[in-house]
Short mmCIF file of C-alpha atoms and ligand atoms in Angstrom, two decimals:
data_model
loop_
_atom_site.label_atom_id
_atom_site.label_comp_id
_atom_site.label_asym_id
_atom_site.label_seq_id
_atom_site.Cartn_x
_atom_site.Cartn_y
_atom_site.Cartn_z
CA UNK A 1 -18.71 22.49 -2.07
CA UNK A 2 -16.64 18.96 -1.89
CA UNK A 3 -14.90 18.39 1.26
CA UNK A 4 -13.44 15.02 2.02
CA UNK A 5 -12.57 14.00 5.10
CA UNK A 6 -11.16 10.66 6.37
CA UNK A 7 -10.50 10.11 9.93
CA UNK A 8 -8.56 6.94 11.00
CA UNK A 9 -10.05 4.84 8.36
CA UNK A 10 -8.71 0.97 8.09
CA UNK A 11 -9.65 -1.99 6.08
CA UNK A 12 -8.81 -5.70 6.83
CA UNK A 13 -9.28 -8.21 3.92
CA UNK A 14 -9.78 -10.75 6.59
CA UNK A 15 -6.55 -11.12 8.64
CA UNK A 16 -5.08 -8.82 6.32
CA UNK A 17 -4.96 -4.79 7.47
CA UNK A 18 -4.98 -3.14 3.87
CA UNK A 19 -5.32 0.58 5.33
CA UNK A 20 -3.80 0.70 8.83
CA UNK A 21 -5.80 4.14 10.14
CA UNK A 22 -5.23 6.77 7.69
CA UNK A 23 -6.43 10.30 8.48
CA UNK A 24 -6.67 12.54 5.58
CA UNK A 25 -8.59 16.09 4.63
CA UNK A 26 -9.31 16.85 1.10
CA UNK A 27 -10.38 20.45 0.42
CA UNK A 28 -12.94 21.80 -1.79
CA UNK A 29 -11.69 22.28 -5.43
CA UNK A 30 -8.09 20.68 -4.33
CA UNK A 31 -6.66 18.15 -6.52
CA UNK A 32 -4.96 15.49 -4.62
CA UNK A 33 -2.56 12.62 -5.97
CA UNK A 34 -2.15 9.28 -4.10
CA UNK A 35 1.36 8.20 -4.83
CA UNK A 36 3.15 5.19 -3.26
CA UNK A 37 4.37 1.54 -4.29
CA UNK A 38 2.40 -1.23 -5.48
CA UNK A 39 0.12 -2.71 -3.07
CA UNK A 40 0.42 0.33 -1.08
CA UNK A 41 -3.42 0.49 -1.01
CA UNK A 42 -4.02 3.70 -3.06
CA UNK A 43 -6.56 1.93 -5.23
CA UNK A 44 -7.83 0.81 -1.96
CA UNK A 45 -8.49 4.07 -0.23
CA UNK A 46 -9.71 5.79 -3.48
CA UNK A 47 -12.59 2.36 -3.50
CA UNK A 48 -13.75 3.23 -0.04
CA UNK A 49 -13.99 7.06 -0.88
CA UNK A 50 -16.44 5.95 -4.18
CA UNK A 51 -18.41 3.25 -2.18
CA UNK A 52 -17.39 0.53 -3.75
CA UNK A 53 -15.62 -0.86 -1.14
CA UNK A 54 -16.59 -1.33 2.42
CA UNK A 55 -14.85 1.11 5.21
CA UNK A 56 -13.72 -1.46 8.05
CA UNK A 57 -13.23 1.12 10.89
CA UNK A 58 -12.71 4.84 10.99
CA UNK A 59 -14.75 7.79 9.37
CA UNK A 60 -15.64 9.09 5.99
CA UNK A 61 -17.10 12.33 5.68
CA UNK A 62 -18.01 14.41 2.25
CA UNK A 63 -19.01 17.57 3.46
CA UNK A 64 -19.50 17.06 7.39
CA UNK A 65 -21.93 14.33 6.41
CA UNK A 66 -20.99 10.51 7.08
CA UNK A 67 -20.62 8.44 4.17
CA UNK A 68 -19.44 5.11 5.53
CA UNK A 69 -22.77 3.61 4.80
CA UNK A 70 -24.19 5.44 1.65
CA UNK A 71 -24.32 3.70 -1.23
CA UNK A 72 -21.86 4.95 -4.35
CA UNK A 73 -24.54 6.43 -6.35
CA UNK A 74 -25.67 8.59 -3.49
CA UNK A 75 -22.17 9.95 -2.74
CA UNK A 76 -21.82 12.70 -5.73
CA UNK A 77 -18.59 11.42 -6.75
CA UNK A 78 -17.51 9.53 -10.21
CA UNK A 79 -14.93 7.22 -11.10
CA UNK A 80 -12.89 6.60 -13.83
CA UNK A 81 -10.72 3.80 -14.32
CA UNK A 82 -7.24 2.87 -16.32
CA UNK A 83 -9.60 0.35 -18.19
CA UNK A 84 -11.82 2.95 -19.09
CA UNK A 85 -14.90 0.30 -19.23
CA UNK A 86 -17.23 1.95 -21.84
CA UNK A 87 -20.13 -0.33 -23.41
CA UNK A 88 -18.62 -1.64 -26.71
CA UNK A 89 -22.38 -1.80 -27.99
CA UNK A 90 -23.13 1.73 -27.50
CA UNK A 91 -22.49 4.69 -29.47
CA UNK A 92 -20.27 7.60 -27.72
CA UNK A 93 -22.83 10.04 -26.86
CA UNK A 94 -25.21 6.67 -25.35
CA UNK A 95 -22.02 5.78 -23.58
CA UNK A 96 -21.78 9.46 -22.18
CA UNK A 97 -25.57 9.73 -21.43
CA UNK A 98 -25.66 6.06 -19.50
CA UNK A 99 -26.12 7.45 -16.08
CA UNK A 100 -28.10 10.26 -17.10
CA UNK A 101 -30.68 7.42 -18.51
CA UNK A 102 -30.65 5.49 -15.35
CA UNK A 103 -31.41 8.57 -13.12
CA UNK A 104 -34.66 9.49 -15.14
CA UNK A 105 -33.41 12.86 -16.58
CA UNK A 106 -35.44 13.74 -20.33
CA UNK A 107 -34.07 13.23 -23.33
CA UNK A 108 -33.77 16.60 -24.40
CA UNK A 109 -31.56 17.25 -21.38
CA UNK A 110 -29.63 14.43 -21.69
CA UNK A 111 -28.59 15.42 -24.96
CA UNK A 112 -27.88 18.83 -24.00
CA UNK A 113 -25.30 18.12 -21.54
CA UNK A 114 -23.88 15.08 -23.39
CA UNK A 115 -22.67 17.78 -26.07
CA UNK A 116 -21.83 20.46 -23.50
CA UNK A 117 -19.15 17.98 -22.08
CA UNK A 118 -18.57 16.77 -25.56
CA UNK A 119 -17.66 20.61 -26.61
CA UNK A 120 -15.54 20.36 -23.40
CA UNK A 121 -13.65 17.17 -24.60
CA UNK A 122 -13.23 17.51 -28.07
CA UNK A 123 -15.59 14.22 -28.83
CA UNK A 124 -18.22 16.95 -30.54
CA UNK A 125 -17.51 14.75 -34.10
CA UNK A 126 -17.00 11.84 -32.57
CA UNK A 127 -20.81 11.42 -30.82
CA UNK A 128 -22.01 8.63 -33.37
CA UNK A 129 -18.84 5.89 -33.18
CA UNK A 130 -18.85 3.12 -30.67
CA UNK A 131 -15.69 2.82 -28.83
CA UNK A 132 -14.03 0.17 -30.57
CA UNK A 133 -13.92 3.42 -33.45
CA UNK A 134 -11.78 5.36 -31.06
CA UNK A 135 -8.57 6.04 -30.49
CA UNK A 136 -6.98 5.32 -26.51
CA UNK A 137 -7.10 8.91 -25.63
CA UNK A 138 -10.43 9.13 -27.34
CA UNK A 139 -11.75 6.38 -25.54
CA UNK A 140 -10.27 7.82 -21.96
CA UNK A 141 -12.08 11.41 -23.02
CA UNK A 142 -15.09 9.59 -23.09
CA UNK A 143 -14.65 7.69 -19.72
CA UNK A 144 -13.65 10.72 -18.15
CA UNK A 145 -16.89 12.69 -20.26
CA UNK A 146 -19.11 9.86 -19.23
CA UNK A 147 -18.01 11.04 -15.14
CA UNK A 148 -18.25 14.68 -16.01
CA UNK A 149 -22.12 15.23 -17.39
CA UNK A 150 -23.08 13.57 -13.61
CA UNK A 151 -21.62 16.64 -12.26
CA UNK A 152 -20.17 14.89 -9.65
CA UNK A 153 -18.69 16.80 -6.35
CA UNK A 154 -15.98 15.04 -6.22
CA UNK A 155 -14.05 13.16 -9.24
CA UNK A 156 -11.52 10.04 -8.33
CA UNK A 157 -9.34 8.92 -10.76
CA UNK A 158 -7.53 5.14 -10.59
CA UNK A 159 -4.05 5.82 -13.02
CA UNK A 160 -6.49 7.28 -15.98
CA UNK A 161 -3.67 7.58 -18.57
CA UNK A 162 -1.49 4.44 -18.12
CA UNK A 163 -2.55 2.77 -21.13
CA UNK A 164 -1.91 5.76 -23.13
CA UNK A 165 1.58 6.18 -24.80
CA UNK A 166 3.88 8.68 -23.73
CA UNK A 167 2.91 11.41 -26.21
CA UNK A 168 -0.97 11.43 -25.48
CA UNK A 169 0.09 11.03 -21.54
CA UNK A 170 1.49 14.22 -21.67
CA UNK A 171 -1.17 15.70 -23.89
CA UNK A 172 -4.38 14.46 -21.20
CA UNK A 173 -1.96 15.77 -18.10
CA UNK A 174 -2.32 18.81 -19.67
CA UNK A 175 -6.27 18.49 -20.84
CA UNK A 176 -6.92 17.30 -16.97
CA UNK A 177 -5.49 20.24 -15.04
CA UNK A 178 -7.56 22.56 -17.70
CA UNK A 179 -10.57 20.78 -16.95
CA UNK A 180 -9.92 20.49 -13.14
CA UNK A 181 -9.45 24.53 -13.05
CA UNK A 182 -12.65 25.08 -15.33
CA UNK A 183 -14.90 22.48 -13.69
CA UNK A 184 -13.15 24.18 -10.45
CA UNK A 185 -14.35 20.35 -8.97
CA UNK A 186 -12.45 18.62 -6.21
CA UNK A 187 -10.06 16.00 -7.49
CA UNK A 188 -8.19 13.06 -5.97
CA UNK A 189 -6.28 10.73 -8.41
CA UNK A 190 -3.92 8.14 -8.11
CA UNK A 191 -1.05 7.57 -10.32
CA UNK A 192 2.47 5.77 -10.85
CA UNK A 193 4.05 8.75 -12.55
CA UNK A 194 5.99 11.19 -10.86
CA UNK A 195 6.01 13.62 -13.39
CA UNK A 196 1.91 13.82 -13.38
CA UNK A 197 1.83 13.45 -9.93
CA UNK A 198 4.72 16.58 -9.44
CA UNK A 199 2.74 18.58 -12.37
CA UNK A 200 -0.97 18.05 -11.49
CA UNK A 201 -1.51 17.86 -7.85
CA UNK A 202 -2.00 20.76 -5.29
CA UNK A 203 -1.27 18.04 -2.33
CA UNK A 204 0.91 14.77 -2.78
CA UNK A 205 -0.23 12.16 -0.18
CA UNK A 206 2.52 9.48 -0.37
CA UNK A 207 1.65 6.44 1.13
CA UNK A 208 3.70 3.16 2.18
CA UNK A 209 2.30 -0.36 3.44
CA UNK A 210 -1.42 1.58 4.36
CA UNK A 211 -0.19 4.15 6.03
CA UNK A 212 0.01 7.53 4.98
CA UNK A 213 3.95 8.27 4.93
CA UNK A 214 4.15 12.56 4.20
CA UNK A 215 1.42 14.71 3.07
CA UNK A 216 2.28 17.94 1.24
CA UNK A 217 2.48 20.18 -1.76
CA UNK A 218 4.69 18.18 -4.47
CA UNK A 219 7.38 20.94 -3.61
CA UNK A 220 7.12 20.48 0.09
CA UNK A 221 7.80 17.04 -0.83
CA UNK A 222 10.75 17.58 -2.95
CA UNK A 223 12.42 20.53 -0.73
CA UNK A 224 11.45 18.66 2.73
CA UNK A 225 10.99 14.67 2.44
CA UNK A 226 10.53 14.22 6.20
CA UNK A 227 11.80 10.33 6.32
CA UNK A 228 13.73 8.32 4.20
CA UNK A 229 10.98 6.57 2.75
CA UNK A 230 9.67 10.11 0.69
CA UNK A 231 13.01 11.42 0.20
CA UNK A 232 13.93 7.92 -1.74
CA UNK A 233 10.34 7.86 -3.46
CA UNK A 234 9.77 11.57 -4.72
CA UNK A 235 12.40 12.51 -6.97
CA UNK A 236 13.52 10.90 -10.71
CA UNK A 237 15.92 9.60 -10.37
CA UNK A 238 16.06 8.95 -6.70
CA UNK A 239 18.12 10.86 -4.37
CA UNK A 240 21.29 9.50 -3.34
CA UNK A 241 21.32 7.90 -0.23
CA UNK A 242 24.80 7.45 1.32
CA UNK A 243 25.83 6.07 5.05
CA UNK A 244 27.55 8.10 7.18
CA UNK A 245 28.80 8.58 10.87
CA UNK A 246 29.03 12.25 12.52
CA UNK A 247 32.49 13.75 13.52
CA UNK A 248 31.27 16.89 14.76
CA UNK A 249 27.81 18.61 16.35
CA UNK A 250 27.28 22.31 16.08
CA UNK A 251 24.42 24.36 17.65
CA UNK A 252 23.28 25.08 13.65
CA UNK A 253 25.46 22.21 11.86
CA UNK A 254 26.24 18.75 11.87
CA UNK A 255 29.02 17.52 9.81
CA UNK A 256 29.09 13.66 9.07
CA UNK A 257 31.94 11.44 7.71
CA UNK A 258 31.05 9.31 4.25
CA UNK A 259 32.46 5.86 3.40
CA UNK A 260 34.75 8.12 1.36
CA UNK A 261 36.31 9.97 4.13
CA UNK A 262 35.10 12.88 2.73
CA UNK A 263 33.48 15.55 5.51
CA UNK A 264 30.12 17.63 4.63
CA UNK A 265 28.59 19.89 7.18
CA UNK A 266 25.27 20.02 6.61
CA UNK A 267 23.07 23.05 8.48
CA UNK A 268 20.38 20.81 10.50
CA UNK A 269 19.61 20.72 14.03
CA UNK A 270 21.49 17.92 15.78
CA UNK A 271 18.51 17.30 18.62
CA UNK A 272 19.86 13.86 20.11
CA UNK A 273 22.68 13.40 17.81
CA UNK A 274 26.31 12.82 18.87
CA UNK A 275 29.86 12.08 17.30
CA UNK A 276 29.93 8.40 15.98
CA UNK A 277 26.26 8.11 15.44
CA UNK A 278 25.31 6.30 11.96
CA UNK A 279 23.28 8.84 9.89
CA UNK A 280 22.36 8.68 5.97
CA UNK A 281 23.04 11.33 3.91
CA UNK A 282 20.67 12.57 0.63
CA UNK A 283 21.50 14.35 -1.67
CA UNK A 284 19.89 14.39 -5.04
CA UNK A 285 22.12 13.61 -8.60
CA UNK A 286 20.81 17.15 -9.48
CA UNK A 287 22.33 18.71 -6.65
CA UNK A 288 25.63 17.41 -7.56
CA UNK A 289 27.68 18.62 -10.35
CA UNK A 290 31.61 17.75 -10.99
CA UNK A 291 34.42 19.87 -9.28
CA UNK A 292 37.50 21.28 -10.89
CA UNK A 293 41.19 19.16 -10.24
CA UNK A 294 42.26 20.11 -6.26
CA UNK A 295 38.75 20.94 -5.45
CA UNK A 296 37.40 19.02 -2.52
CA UNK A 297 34.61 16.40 -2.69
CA UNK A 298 34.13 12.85 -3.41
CA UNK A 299 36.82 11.14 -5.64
CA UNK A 300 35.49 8.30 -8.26
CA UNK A 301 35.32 6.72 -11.65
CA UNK A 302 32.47 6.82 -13.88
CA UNK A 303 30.83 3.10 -14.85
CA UNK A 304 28.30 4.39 -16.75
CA UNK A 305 27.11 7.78 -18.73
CA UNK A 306 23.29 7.36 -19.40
CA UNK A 307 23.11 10.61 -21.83
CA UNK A 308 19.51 11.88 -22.59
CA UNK A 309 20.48 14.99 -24.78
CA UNK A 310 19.21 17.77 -22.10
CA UNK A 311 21.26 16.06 -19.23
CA UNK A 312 23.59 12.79 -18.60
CA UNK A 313 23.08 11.01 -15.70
CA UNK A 314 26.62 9.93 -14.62
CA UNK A 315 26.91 6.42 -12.29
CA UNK A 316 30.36 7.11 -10.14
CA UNK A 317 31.86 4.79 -7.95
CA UNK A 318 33.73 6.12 -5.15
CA UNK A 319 35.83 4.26 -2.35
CA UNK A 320 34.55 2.69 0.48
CA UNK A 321 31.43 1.08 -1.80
CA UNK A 322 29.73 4.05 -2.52
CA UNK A 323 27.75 4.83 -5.64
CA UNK A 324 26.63 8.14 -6.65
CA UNK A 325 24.29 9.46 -9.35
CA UNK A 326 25.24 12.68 -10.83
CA UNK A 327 23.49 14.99 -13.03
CA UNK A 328 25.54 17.04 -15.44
CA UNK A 329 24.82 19.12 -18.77
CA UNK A 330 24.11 16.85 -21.83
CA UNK A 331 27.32 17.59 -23.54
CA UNK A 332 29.70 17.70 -20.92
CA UNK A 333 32.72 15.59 -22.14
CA UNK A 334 32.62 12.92 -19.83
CA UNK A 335 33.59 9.03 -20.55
CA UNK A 336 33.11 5.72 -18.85
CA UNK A 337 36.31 5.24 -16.86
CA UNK A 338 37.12 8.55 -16.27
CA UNK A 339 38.27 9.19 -13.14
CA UNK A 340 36.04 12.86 -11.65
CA UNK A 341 35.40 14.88 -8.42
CA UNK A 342 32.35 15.37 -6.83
CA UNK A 343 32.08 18.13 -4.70
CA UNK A 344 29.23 17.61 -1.94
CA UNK A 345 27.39 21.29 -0.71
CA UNK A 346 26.36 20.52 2.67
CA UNK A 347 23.37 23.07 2.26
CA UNK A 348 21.93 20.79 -0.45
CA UNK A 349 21.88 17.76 1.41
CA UNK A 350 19.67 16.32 3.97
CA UNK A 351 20.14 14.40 6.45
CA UNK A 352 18.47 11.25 8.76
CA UNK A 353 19.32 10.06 11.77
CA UNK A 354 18.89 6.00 12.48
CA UNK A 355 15.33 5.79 12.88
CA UNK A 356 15.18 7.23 9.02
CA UNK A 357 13.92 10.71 9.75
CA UNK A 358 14.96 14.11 8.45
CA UNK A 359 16.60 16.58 10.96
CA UNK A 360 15.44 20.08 11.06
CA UNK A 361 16.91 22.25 8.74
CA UNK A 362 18.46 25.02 10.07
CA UNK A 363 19.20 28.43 7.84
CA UNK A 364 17.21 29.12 4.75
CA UNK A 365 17.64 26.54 2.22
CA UNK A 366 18.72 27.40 -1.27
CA UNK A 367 15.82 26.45 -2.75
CA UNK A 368 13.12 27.71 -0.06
CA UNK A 369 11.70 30.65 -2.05
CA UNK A 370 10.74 28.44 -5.32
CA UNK A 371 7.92 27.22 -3.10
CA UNK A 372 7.00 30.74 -2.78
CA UNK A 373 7.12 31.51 -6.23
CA UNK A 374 4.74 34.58 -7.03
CA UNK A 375 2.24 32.96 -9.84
CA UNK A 376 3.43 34.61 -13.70
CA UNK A 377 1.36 37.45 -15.09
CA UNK A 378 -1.67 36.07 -17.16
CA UNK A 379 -3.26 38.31 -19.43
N1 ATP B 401 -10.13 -8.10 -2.36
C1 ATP B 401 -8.95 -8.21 -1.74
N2 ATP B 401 -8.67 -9.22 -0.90
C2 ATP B 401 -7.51 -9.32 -0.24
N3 ATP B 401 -6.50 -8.44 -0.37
C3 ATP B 401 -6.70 -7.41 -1.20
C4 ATP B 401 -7.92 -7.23 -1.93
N4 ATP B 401 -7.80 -6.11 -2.68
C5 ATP B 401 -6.59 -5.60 -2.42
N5 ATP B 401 -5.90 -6.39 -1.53
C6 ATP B 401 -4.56 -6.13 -1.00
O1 ATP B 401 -4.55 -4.86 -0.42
C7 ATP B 401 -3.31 -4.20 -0.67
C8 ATP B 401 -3.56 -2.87 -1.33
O2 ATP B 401 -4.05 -3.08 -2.63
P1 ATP B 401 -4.32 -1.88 -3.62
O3 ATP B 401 -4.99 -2.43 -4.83
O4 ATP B 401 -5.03 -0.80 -2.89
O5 ATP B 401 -2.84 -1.42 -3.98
P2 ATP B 401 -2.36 -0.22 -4.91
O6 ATP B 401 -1.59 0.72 -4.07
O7 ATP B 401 -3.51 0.32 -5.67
O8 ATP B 401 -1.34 -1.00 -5.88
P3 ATP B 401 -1.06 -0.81 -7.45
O9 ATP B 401 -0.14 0.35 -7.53
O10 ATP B 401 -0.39 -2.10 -7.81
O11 ATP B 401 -2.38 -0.60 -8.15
C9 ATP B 401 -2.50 -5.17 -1.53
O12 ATP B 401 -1.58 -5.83 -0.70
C10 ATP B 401 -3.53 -6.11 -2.09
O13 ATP B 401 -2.98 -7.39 -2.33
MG1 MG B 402 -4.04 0.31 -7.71
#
């Protein structure tokens, strides 16, 4: 069992609040990704889970016991790092079997688990080369190996793969969620990448100027941003943002006015809302498509056509200075200059009132039963 539990923690750096009170509960065998802009204070948080950095105020609990004053080596966690920090002087396997040394456990035993987890890892042939031998990803299976033969309860993970190139990225995404279902350990890693943190995580805690912004499933996340700040950060490219003032209030609908005069009704819950209020309205470029001649939307020319085989993101300028980013099919004939129509579905758009938060969506949205998703058939 590996239950992690933080409960208004902070930390000041002198006058400097670093994490402003963030309450957060990590379940047993749940992988969690910390997400958020730099500086945020994901590293931060993650430091003060391990021990390694001091908890100013607030709780931390790993399994209903309090941690705030237990040293890192008596927490049942491990750490790896983006520098992976092996010893260059050390074979693989002495590298793997460092901690193991330090806590007293026999040889024999060492060695038996250093080439369980090197079986596990692929680093069986590997065993006798120092580090400066290996390969990145190599080198980051052996950080990661040197965390797993502790057994630790609980593995944190500080952006692992950035210094790997795209290919072997992609490759260790995939090696990590096989090892975090067969070590069925509790995970909480930090990364810059959406894509790994969409893929990997069974909870997305986003997190904004050390606070903790939206927590939910990366889906939740996508489907429901619940304030501007998520709906802008989750999402590649980012959702289109666009001002807008309301015309009309319905007891299921709102329908806003954009810059472009065009009207969108858009099934959310007006609570306070009245005509001539400023909202913003999101939609994302892959909700958008382009609309045949006559059909109604947003009118605009195309500046640029970024074209990346599978899809082309198109950059269209409307009137009234808005941009939009739309998503079409790779080879859909489409030039810089030409003029296009951008039909805007209400029901895939959200909407935010002034003080940046999402109004209840009303109706079922398009998209709600992909969350819901029965799990394919494994044999
Ligand atoms: N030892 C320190 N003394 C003072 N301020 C610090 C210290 N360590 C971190 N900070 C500050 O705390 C804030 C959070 O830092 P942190 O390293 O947690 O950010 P991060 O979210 O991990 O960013 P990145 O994505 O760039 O790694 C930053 O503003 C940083 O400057
Ligand atoms: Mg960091």
């Amino acid at each position: 069992m590996a239950n992690v539990s933080l409960r208004e923690v902070r930390k000041d750096y002198g006058s400097f609040e670093a994490i402003k009170g963030v309450s957060l509960d990590v379940r047993d065998r749940e992988f969690v990704v910390f997400v958020g802009p730099s500086g945020c204070g994901k590293s931060t948080l993650l430091r003060m889970i391990a021990g390694l950095e001091s908890i100013t105020g607030g709780d931390l609990e790993i399994d209903g016991r309090r941690m705030n004053e237990v040293g890192p080596a008596d927490r049942g966690l491990a750490m790896v790092f983006q520098s992976y920090a092996l010893y260059p002087h050390m074979s693989v396997a002495d590298n793997m079997a460092f901690s193991l040394r330090l806590a007293g456990v026999p040889a024999a035993e060492r060695e038996r688990k250093v080439r369980e987890v090197a079986g596990i890892l692929q680093l069986g042939p590997l065993l006798h080369r120092k580090p400066g031998e290996l390969s990145g990803g190599q080198r980051q299976r052996v950080a990661i190996g040197r965390a797993i033969v502790r057994q630790p309860k609980v593995f944190l993970f500080d952006e692992p793969l950035s210094n790997l190139d795209a290919a072997l990225r992609v490759r260790m995404r995939i090696e990590l969620a096989k090892l975090h279902e067969s070590l069925a350990a509790t995970m909480i890693y930090v990364t810059h990448d959406q894509v790994e943190a969409m893929t990997m995580a069974d909870k997305i805690v986003v997190l904004q100027g050390g606070v903790i912004e939206q927590v939910g499933s990366p889906l939740d996340l996508y489907h429901h941003p619940r304030n501007l700040f998520v709906a802008g950060f989750i999402g590649s490219p980012t959702m289109n943002l666009l001002p807008a003032s309301v015309t009309a209030v319905g007891p299921a609908t709102v329908t806003v006015r954009l810059a472009t005069g065009t009207e969108v009704a858009v099934p959310v819950l007006a609570g306070p809302l009245r005509p001539g209020d400023a909202v913003t309205l999101g939609v994302r470029p892959e909700h958008l498509n382009l609309g045949a001649d006559g059909a109604s939307g947003v009118a605009g020319e195309v500046l640029v056509a970024e074209r990346l085989g599978g899809a082309t993101y198109l950059h269209v300028r409307a009137g009234g200075g808005t941009m939009l980013v739309v998503q079409v099919d790779g080879d859909t004939p489409v030039h810089v200059h030409d003029r296009v129509l951008v039909p805007v579905d209400g029901h895939r758009c959200h909407l935010f009132g002034a003080d940046g938060l999402a109004l209840e969506r009303t109706g079922r949205h398009p998209l709600a039963d992909v969350t819901r998703a029965p799990r394919p058939l494994t044999h």
